[in-house]
Short mmCIF file of C-alpha atoms in Angstrom, two decimals:
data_model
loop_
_atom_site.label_atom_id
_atom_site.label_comp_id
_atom_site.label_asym_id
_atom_site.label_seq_id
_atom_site.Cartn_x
_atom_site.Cartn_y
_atom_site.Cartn_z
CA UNK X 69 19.03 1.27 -16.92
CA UNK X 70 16.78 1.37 -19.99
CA UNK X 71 13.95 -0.97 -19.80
CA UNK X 72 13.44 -0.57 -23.88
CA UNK X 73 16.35 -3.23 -24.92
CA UNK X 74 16.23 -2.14 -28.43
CA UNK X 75 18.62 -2.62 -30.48
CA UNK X 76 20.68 0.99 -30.78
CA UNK X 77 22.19 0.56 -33.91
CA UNK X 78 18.65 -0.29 -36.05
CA UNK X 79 17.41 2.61 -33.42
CA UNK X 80 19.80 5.32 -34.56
CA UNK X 81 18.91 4.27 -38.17
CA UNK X 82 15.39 4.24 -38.25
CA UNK X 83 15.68 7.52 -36.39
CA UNK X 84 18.43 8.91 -39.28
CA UNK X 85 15.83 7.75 -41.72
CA UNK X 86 12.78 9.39 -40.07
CA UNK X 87 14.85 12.65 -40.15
CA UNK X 88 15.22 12.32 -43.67
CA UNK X 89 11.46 12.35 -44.05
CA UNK X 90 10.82 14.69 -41.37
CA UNK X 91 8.48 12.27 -39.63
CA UNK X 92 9.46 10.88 -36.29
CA UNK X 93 8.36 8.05 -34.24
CA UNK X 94 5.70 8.95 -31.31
CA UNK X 95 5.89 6.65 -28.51
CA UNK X 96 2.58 5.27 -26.47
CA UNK X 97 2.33 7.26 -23.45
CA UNK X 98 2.74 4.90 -20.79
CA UNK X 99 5.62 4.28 -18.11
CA UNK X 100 8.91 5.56 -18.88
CA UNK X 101 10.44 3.37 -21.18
CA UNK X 102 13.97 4.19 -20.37
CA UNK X 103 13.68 4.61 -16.62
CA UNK X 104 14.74 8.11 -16.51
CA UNK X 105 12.80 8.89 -13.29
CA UNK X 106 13.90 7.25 -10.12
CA UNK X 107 11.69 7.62 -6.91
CA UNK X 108 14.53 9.11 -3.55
CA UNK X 109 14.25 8.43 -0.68
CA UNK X 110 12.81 11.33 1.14
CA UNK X 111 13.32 12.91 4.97
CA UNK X 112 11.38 15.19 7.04
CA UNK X 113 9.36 17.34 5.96
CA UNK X 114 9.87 16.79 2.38
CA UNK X 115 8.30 13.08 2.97
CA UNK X 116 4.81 14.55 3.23
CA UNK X 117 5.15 15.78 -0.40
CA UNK X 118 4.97 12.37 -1.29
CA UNK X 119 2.29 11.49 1.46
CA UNK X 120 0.04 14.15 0.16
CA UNK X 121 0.61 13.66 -4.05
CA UNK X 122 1.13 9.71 -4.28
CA UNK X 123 -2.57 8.22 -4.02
CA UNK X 124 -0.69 4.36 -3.36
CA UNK X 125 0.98 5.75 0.21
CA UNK X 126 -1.01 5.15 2.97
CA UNK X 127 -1.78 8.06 5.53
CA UNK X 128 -0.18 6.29 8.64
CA UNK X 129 -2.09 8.34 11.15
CA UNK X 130 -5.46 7.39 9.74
CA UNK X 131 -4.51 4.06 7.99
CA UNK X 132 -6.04 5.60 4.72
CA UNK X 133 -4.55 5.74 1.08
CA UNK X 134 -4.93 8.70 -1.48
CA UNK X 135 -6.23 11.91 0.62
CA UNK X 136 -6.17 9.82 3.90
CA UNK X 137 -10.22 10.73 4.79
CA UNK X 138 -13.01 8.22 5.23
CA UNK X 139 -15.94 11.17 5.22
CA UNK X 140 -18.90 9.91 5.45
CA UNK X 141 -17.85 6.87 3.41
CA UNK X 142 -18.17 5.16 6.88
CA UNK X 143 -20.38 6.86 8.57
CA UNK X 144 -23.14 3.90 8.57
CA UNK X 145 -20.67 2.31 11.19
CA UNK X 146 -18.68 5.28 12.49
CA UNK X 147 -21.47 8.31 13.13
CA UNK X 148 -19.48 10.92 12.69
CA UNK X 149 -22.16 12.97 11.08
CA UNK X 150 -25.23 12.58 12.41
CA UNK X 151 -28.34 13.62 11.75
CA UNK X 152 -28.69 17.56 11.58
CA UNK X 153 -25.41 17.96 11.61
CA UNK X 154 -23.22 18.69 8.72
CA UNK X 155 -19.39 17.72 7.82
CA UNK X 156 -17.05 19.79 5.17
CA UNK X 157 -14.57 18.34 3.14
CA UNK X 158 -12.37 21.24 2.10
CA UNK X 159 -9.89 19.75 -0.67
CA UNK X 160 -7.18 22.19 -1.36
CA UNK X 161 -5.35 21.79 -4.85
CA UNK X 162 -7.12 19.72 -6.76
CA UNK X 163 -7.36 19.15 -9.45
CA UNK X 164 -3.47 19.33 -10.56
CA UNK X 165 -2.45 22.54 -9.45
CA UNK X 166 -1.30 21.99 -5.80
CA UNK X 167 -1.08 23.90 -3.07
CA UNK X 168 1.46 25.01 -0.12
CA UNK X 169 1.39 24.26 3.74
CA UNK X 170 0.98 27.82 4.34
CA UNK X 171 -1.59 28.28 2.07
CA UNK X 172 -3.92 25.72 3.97
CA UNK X 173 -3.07 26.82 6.98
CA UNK X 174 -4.55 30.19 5.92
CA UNK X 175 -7.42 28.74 6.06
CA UNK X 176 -7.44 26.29 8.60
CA UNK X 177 -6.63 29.59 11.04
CA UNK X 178 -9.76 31.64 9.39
CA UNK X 179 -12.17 28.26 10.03
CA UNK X 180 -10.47 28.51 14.18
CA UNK X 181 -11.47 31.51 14.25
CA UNK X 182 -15.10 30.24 13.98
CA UNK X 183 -14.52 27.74 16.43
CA UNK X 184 -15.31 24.93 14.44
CA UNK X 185 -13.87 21.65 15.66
CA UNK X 186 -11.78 19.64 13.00
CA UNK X 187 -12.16 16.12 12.65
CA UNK X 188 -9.32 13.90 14.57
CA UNK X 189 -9.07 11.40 12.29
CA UNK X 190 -7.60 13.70 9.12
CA UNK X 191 -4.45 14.01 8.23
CA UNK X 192 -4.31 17.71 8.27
CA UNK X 193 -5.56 17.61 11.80
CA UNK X 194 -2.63 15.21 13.11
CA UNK X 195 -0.07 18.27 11.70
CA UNK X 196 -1.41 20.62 13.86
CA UNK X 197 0.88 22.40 16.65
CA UNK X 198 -2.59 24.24 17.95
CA UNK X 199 -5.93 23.18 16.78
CA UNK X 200 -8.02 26.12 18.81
CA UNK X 201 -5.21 28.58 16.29
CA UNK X 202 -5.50 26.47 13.28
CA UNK X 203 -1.59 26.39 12.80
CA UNK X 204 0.02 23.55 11.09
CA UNK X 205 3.87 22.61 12.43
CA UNK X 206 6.10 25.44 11.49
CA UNK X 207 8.55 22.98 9.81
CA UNK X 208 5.90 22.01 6.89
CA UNK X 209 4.43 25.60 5.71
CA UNK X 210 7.09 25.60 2.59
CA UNK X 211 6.11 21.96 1.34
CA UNK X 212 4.11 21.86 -1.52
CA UNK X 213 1.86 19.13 -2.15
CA UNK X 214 -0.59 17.70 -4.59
CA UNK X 215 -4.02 18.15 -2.46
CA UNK X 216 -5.07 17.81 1.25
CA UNK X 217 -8.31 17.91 2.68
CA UNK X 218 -9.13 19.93 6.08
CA UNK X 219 -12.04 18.31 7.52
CA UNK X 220 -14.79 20.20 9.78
CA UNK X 221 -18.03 19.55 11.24
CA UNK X 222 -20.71 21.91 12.49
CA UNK X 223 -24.24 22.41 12.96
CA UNK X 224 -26.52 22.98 9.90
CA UNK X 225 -27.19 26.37 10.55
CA UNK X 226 -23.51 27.02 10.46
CA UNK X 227 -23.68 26.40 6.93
CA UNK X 228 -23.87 29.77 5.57
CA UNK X 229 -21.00 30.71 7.11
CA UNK X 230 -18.89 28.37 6.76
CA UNK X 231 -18.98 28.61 3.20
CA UNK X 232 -18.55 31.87 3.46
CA UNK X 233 -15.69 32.12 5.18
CA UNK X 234 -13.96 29.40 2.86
CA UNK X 235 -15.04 31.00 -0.50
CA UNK X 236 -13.54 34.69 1.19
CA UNK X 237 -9.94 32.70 2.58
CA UNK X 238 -9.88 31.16 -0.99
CA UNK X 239 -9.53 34.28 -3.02
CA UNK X 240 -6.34 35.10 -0.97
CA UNK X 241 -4.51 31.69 -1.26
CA UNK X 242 -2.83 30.69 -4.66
CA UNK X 243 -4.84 27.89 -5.33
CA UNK X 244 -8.21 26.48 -6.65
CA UNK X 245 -10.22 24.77 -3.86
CA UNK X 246 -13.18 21.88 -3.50
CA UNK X 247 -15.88 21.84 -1.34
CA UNK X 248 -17.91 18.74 -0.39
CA UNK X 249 -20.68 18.80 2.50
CA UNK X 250 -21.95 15.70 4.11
CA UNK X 251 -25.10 14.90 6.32
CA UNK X 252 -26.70 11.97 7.12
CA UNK X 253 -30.61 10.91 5.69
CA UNK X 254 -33.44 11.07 7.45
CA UNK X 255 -35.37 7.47 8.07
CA UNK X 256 -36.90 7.45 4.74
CA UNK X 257 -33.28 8.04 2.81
CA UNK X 258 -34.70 11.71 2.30
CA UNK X 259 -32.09 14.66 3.00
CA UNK X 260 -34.63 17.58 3.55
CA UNK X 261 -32.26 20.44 5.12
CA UNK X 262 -29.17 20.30 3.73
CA UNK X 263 -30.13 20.02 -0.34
CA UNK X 264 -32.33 22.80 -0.29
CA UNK X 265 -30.40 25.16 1.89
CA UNK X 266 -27.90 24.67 -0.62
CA UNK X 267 -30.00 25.38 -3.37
CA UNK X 268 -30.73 28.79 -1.95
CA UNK X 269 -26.82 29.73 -1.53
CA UNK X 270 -27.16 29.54 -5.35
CA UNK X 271 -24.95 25.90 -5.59
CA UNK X 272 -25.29 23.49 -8.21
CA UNK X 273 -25.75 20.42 -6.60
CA UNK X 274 -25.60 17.95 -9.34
CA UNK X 275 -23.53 15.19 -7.82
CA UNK X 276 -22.95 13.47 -4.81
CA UNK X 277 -21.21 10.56 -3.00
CA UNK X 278 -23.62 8.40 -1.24
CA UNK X 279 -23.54 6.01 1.31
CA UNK X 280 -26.31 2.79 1.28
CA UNK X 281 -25.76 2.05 4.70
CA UNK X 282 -24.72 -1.51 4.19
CA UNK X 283 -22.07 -0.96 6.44
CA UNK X 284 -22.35 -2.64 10.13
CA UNK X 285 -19.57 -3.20 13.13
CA UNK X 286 -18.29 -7.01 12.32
CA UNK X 287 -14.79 -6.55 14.48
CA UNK X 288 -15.18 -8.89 16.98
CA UNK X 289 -13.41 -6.28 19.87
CA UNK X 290 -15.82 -4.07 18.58
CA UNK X 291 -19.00 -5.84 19.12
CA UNK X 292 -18.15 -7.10 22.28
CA UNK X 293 -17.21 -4.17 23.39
CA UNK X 294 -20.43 -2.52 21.87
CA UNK X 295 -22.21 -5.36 24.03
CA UNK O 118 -10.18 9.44 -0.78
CA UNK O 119 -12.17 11.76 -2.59
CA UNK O 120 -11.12 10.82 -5.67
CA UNK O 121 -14.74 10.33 -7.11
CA UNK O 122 -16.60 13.33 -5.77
CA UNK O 123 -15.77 16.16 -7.78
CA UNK O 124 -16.11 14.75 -11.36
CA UNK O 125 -16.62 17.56 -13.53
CA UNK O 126 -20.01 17.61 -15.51
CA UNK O 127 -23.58 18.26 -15.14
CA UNK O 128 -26.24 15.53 -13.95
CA UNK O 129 -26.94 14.54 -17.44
CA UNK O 130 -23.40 13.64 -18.18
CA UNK O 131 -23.48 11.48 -15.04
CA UNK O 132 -25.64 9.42 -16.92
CA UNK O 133 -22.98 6.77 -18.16
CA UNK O 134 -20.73 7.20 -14.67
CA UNK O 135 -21.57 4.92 -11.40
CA UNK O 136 -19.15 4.23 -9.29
CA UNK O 137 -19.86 1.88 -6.40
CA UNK O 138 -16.77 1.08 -4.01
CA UNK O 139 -16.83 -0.68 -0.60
CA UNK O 140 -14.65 0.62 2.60
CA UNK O 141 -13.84 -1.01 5.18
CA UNK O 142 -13.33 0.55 8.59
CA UNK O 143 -9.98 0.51 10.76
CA UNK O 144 -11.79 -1.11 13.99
CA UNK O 145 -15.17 -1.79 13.14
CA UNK O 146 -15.00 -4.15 10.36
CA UNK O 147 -11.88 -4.44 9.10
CA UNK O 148 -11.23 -8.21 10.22
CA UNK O 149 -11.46 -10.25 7.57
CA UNK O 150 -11.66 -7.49 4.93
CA UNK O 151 -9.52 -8.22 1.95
CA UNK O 152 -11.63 -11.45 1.77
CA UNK O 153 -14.68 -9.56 1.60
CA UNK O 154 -13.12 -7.14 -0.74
CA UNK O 155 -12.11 -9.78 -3.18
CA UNK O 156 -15.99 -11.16 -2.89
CA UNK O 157 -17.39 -7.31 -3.74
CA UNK O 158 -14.97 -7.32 -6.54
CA UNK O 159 -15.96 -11.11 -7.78
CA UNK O 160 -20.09 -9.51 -7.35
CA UNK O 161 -19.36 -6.41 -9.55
CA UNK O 162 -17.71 -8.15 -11.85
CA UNK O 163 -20.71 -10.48 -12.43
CA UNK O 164 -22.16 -7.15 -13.82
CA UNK O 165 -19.80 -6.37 -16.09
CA UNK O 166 -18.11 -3.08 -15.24
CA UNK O 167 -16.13 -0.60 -17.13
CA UNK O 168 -13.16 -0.48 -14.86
CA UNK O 169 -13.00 -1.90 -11.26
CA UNK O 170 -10.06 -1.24 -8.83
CA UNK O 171 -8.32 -2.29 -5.59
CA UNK O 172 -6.72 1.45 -4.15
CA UNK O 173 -3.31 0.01 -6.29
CA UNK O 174 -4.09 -1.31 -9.99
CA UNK O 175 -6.93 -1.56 -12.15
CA UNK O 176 -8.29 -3.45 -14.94
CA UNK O 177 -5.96 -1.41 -17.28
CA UNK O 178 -2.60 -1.50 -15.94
CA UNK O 179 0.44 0.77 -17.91
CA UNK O 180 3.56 -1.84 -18.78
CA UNK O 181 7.09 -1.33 -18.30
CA UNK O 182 7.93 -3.71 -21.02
CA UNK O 183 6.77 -1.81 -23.98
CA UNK O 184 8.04 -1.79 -27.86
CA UNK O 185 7.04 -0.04 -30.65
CA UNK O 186 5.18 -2.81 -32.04
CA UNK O 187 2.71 -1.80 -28.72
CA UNK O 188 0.88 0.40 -31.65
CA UNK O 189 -0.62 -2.66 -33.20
CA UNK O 190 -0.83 -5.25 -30.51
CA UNK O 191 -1.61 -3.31 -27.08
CA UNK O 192 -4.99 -4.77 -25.81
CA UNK O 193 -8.11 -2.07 -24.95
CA UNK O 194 -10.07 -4.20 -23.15
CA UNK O 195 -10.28 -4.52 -19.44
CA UNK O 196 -8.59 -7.28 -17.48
CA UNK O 197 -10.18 -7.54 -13.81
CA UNK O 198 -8.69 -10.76 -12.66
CA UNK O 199 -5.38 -9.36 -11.51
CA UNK O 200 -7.08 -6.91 -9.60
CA UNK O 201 -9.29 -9.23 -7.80
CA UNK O 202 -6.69 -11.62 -7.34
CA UNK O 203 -4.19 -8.32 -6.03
CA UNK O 204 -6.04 -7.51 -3.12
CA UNK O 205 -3.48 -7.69 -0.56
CA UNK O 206 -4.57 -5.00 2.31
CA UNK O 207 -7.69 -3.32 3.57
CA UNK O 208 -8.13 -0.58 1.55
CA UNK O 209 -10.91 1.01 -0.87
CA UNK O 210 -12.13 -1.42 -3.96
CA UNK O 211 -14.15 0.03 -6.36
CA UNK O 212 -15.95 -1.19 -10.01
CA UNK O 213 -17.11 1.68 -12.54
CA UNK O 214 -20.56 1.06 -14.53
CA UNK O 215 -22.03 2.99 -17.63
CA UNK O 216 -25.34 2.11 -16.99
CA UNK O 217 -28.04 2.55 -14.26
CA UNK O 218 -29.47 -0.88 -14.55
CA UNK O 219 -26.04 -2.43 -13.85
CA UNK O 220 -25.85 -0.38 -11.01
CA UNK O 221 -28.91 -0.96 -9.80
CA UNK O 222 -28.48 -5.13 -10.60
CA UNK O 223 -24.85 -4.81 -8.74
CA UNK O 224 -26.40 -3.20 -5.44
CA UNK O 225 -29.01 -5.38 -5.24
CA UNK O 226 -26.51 -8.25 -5.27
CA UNK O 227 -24.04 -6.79 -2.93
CA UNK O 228 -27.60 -6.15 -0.41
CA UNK O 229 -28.10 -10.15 -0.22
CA UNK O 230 -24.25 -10.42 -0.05
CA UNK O 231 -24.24 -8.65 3.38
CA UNK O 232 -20.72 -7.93 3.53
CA UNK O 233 -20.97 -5.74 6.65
CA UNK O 234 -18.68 -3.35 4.47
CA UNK O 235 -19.74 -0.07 3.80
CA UNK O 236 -21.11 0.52 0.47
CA UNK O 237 -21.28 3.82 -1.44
CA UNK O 238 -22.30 4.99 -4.74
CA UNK O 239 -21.10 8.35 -6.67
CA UNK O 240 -22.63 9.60 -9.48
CA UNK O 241 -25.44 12.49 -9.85
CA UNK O 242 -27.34 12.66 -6.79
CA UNK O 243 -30.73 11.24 -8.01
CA UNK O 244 -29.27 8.81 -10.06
CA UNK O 245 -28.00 7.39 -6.63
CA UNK O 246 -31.82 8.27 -5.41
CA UNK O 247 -32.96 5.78 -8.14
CA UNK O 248 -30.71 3.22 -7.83
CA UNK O 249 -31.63 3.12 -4.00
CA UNK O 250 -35.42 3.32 -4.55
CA UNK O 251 -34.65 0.27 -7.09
CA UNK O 252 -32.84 -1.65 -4.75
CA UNK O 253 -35.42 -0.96 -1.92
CA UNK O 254 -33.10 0.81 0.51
CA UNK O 255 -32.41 4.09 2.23
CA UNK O 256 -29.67 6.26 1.72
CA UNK O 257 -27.72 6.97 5.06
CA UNK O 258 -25.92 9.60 4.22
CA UNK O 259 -25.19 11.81 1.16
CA UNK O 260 -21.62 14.17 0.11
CA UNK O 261 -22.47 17.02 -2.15
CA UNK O 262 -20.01 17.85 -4.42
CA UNK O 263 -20.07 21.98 -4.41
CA UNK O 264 -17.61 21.97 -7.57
CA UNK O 265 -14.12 24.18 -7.81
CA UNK O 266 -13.91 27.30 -6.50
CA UNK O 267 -10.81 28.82 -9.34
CA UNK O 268 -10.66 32.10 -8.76
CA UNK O 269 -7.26 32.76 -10.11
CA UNK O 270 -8.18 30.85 -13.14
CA UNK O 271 -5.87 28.07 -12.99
CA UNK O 272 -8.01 25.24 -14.20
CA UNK O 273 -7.80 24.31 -18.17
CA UNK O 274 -11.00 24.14 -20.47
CA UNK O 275 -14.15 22.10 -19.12
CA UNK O 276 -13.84 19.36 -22.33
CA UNK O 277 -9.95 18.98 -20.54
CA UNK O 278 -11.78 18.69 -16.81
CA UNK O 279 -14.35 16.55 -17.99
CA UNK O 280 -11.69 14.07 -18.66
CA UNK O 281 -8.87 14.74 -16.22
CA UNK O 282 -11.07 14.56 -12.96
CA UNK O 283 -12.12 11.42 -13.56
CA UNK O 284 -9.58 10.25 -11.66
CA UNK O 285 -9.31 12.72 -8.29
CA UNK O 286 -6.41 11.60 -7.48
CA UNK O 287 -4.76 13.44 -10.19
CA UNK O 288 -3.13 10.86 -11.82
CA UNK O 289 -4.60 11.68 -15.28
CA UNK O 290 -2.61 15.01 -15.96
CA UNK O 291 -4.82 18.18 -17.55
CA UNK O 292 -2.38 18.09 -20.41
CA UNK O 293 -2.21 14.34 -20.93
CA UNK O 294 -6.09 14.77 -21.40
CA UNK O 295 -6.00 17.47 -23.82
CA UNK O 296 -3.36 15.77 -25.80
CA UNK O 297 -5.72 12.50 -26.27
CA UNK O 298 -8.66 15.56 -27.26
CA UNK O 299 -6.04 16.68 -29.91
CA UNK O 300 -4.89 13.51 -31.16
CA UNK O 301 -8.44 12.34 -31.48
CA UNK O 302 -9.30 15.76 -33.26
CA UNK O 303 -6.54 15.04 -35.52
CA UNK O 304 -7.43 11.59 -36.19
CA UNK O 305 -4.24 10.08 -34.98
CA UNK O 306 -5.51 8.37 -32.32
CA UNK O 307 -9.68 6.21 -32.19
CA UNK O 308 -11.45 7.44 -29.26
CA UNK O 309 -11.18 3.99 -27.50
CA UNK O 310 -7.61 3.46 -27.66
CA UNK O 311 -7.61 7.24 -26.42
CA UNK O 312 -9.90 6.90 -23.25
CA UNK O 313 -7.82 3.32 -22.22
CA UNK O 314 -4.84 5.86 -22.48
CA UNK O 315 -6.18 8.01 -20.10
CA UNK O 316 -7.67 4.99 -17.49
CA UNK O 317 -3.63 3.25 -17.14
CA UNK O 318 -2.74 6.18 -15.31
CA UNK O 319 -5.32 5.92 -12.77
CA UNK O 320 -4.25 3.80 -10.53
CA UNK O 321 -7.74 3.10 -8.13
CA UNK O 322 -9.90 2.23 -10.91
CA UNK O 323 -12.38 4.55 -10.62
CA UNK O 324 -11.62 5.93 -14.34
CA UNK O 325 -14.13 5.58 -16.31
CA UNK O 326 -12.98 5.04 -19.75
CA UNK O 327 -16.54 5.00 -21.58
CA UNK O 328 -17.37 8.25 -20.78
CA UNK O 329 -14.05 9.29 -21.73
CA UNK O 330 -14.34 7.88 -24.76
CA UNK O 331 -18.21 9.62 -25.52
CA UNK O 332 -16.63 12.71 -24.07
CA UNK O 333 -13.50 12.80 -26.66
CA UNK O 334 -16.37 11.55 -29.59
CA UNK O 335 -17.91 14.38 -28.82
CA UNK O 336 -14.85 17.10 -28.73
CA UNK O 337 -14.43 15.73 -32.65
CA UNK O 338 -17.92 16.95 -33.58
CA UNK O 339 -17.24 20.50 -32.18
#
C-alpha cells in the first residue's frame, strides 16, 4: 500500500544509524506517504460529515462546493439582497473547531423565533423538518461537522437584533461562530446604512467580500424567459 | 463558499491580500461556464498572481510521489497551467494578488472581457473601494466580515489565525501553521519554503502564500 517504494533495508539502516546519533529524519509535510488513511464509504447521516468538512464535495441541493452558499457572490444576477435589505451569513465552526447538528439547530430555533425567513437555497435550510421551528431532521443532531452556514435575510432595522440574538445563542453552544452581513450598494457603489450602523454596534469592519457587478443572466432559458 | 471572508487581520495587513474569483450561477449563466472560467483564469494570470485556483487544485499542488531527496529539489514556485487547463465543471475560480495595482490592472481587464460571470473581490473593504474607483465601476453589493465570536476560547494565538484562515475552508490546520511559525523561529525551515507548505493544503487557491510568508518573517523578529 505504501506509495514511498523505498528501499526497507537501506531504510531500517539509515534509521539504526540516526538512532545512534539521536537525530532522526523529518519528513515534508505533504500527502501521506505511506497511504495510511483511506477515505469509506459513508451512509446516512454520517455522509453529511463529509458534505459539510470536505471543501471538493459538491452540496447537491444547491450545486455548490465547500460551504454550499452563493451569498451575495451572485447577487448582481440573482437579487437576493436588495437594496435596504440585509442578508446574514452565520458560519458555525470555523475555523477548525467544528460544531454539532444540535448545536446549530440551537440557533437556527432562537433566529425562528424571530421570524426571520431562511434562505432556500442553503444547505442548512434543505435539512430542515420545520422551518417556522427552526429544527433540523432528528436523524442528523449527533453529526459533527467541520462548518455550516445558516443563512437569513431581514430588513435593516432588524439588524440589531439579529446580532443580538446570535451573539446571546452563541455563548450557550460549544463552538466559536462567524458572522458576515451582506447588502447591496446604492447607485453610486456607496453602502450608506449598513457600514455605519455597524460601526455604532461597536464592530470592526475591516474586511469585506465584494461584488463588481459584472455579473449578467447569459442562460439562454433564462433570457428568454426574462423576455 | 466563504472561504475568503473571514481572514484574520486588520485592514493594514490586507494590504498584500486580493482575492478576485468569478462564480457562475446555476441557471442564469452557467452555460458555457468552464470556458469562461478557463478565460478569467488565462486574464489573471496575465497579471501575475500569487496563487490562482479552480474550487479543486491550485498552483501548488501536494504530491503523492515524494522521497526524501524532496528537501533539496521540491519546486516553490507556482505552476498555474494545470489549473487552467483542470477546469472541468462550473464551479468557483479564483487568482490571489499581493498588490493593489495588479488588482486593479486584472479588473480592469476582466471589465472589457465581459464574461457575464459574476466577479468579486475580498480583501479590506476600501481597498476593494479603490480598486473599483480605479477601474471606474460601482460596487453592487458588499459582505462584511464581523470576525469570530470565541467565547469559550477555542481559537489558537492570532500569529497562528493569521495564517490558518487563509484558507476558510480549513484545510490549513491551526497546528500545521504554528509548526511552520516554529520551524521558521528555529531556523529549520526559510519562510518561503514555509508559506508554499502551508498553500498545498489549500485546495481552492485562495491561499495566499506571500503574506504567509511576511507574516512568518515577521513571527522571527518577535
Amino acid at each position: 500500500m505504501s506509495q514511498e517504494r523505498l528501499n526497507p533495508t537501506i531504510v531500517r539502516a539509515v534509521r539504526w544509524a540516526a538512532g545512534k546519533f539521536r537525530f532522526r529524519f523529518e519528513p515534508e509535510p505533504d500527502i501521506c506517504p505511506t497511504a495510511a488513511f483511506l477515505m469509506e464509504d459513508l451512509e446516512w447521516p454520517r455522509i453529511v460529515r463529509r458534505v459539510f468538512s470536505d471543501p471538493l464535495i459538491e452540496h447537491k441541493s444547491t450545486g455548490i462546493h465547500g460551504r454550499g452558499t452563493e451569498e451575495v457572490k451572485t447577487n448582481d444576477v440573482t437579487d437576493r439582497v436588495s437594496v435596504g435589505e440585509v442578508g446574514y451569513v452565520i458560519e458555525f465552526g470555523r475555523p477548525g473547531v467544528g460544531v454539532w447538528f444540535r448545536e446549530i439547530e440551537a440557533v437556527t430555533k432562537a433566529l425562528a423565533q424571530l421570524s426571520v425567513p431562511f434562505e432556500a437555497k442553503n444547505p442548512i435550510t434543505q435539512l430542515m423538518d420545520d422551518e417556522t421551528a427552526g429544527t433540523l431532521n432528528p436523524g442528523l443532531l449527533d453529526e459533527k461537522i467541520l462548518s455550516a452556514i445558516v443563512e437569513i435575510k431581514t430588513e435593516i432595522s432588524e439588524v440589531p437584533r439579529v446580532l443580538e440574538t446570535v451573539s446571546v445563542v452563541a455563548r450557550q453552544i460549544d463552538t466559536v461562530v462567524a458572522v458576515g452581513v451582506s447588502t447591496r450598494c446604492d447607485e453610486a457603489g456607496d453602502d450608506k446604512l449598513l457600514a455605519s450602523l455597524l460601526v455604532d454596534l461597536d464592530y470592526d469592519v475591516a474586511r469585506a467580500k465584494t461584488n463588481m457587478g459584472l455579473g449578467r443572466v447569459t442562460n439562454t432559458a433564462a433570457t428568454g424567459s426574462a423576455r | 463558499m466563504t472561504n475568503t471572508l473571514h481572514r484574520y487581520g486588520d485592514a493594514a495587513s490586507f494590504e498584500d491580500d486580493y482575492i478576485i474569483f468569478a462564480i457562475p450561477c446555476k441557471g442564469k449563466n452557467d452555460e458555457g461556464a468552464v470556458d469562461k472560467l478557463k478565460l478569467f483564469l488565462g486574464i489573471c494570470t496575465k497579471h501575475r498572481p500569487v496563487n490562482i485556483g479552480n474550487s479543486s487544485t491550485s498552483s501548488f499542488r501536494p504530491s503523492s510521489g515524494l522521497e526524501p531527496s524532496v528537501h533539496w529539489k521540491r519546486r516553490h514556485e507556482p505552476e498555474p497551467r494545470d489549473v487552467i487547463e483542470g477546469v472541468h465543471r462550473t464551479a468557483t475560480a479564483a487568482a490571489v494578488f499581493d498588490s493593489a495595482d495588479k488588482a486593479a490592472a486584472c479588473l480592469a481587464d476582466l471589465i472589457d472581457a465581459d464574461l457575464g460571470l459574476s466577479i468579486n473581490v475580498s480583501t479590506s473593504v476600501e481597498g476593494a473601494k479603490r480598486i473599483a474607483a480605479d477601474c471606474g465601476i460601482s460596487r453592487h453589493s458588499v459582505e462584511y466580515s464581523l470576525g469570530f465570536d470565541d467565547p469559550h476560547d477555542k481559537l489558537p494565538d492570532s500569529r497562528v489565525l493569521e495564517l490558518s484562515t487563509m484558507c476558510g475552508h480549513g484545510m490549513v490546520s491551526a497546528n500545521m501553521a504554528k509548526k511552520m511559525l516554529d520551524m521558521v523561529q528555529e531556523g529549520r525551515r526559510d519562510p518561503t519554503a514555509a508559506a508554499v507548505t502551508l498553500a498545498r493544503f489549500c485546495p481552492c487557491g485562495a491561499y495566499n502564500p506571500v503574506r504567509a510568508e511576511r507574516l512568518l518573517r515577521a513571527g522571527t523578529s518577535t
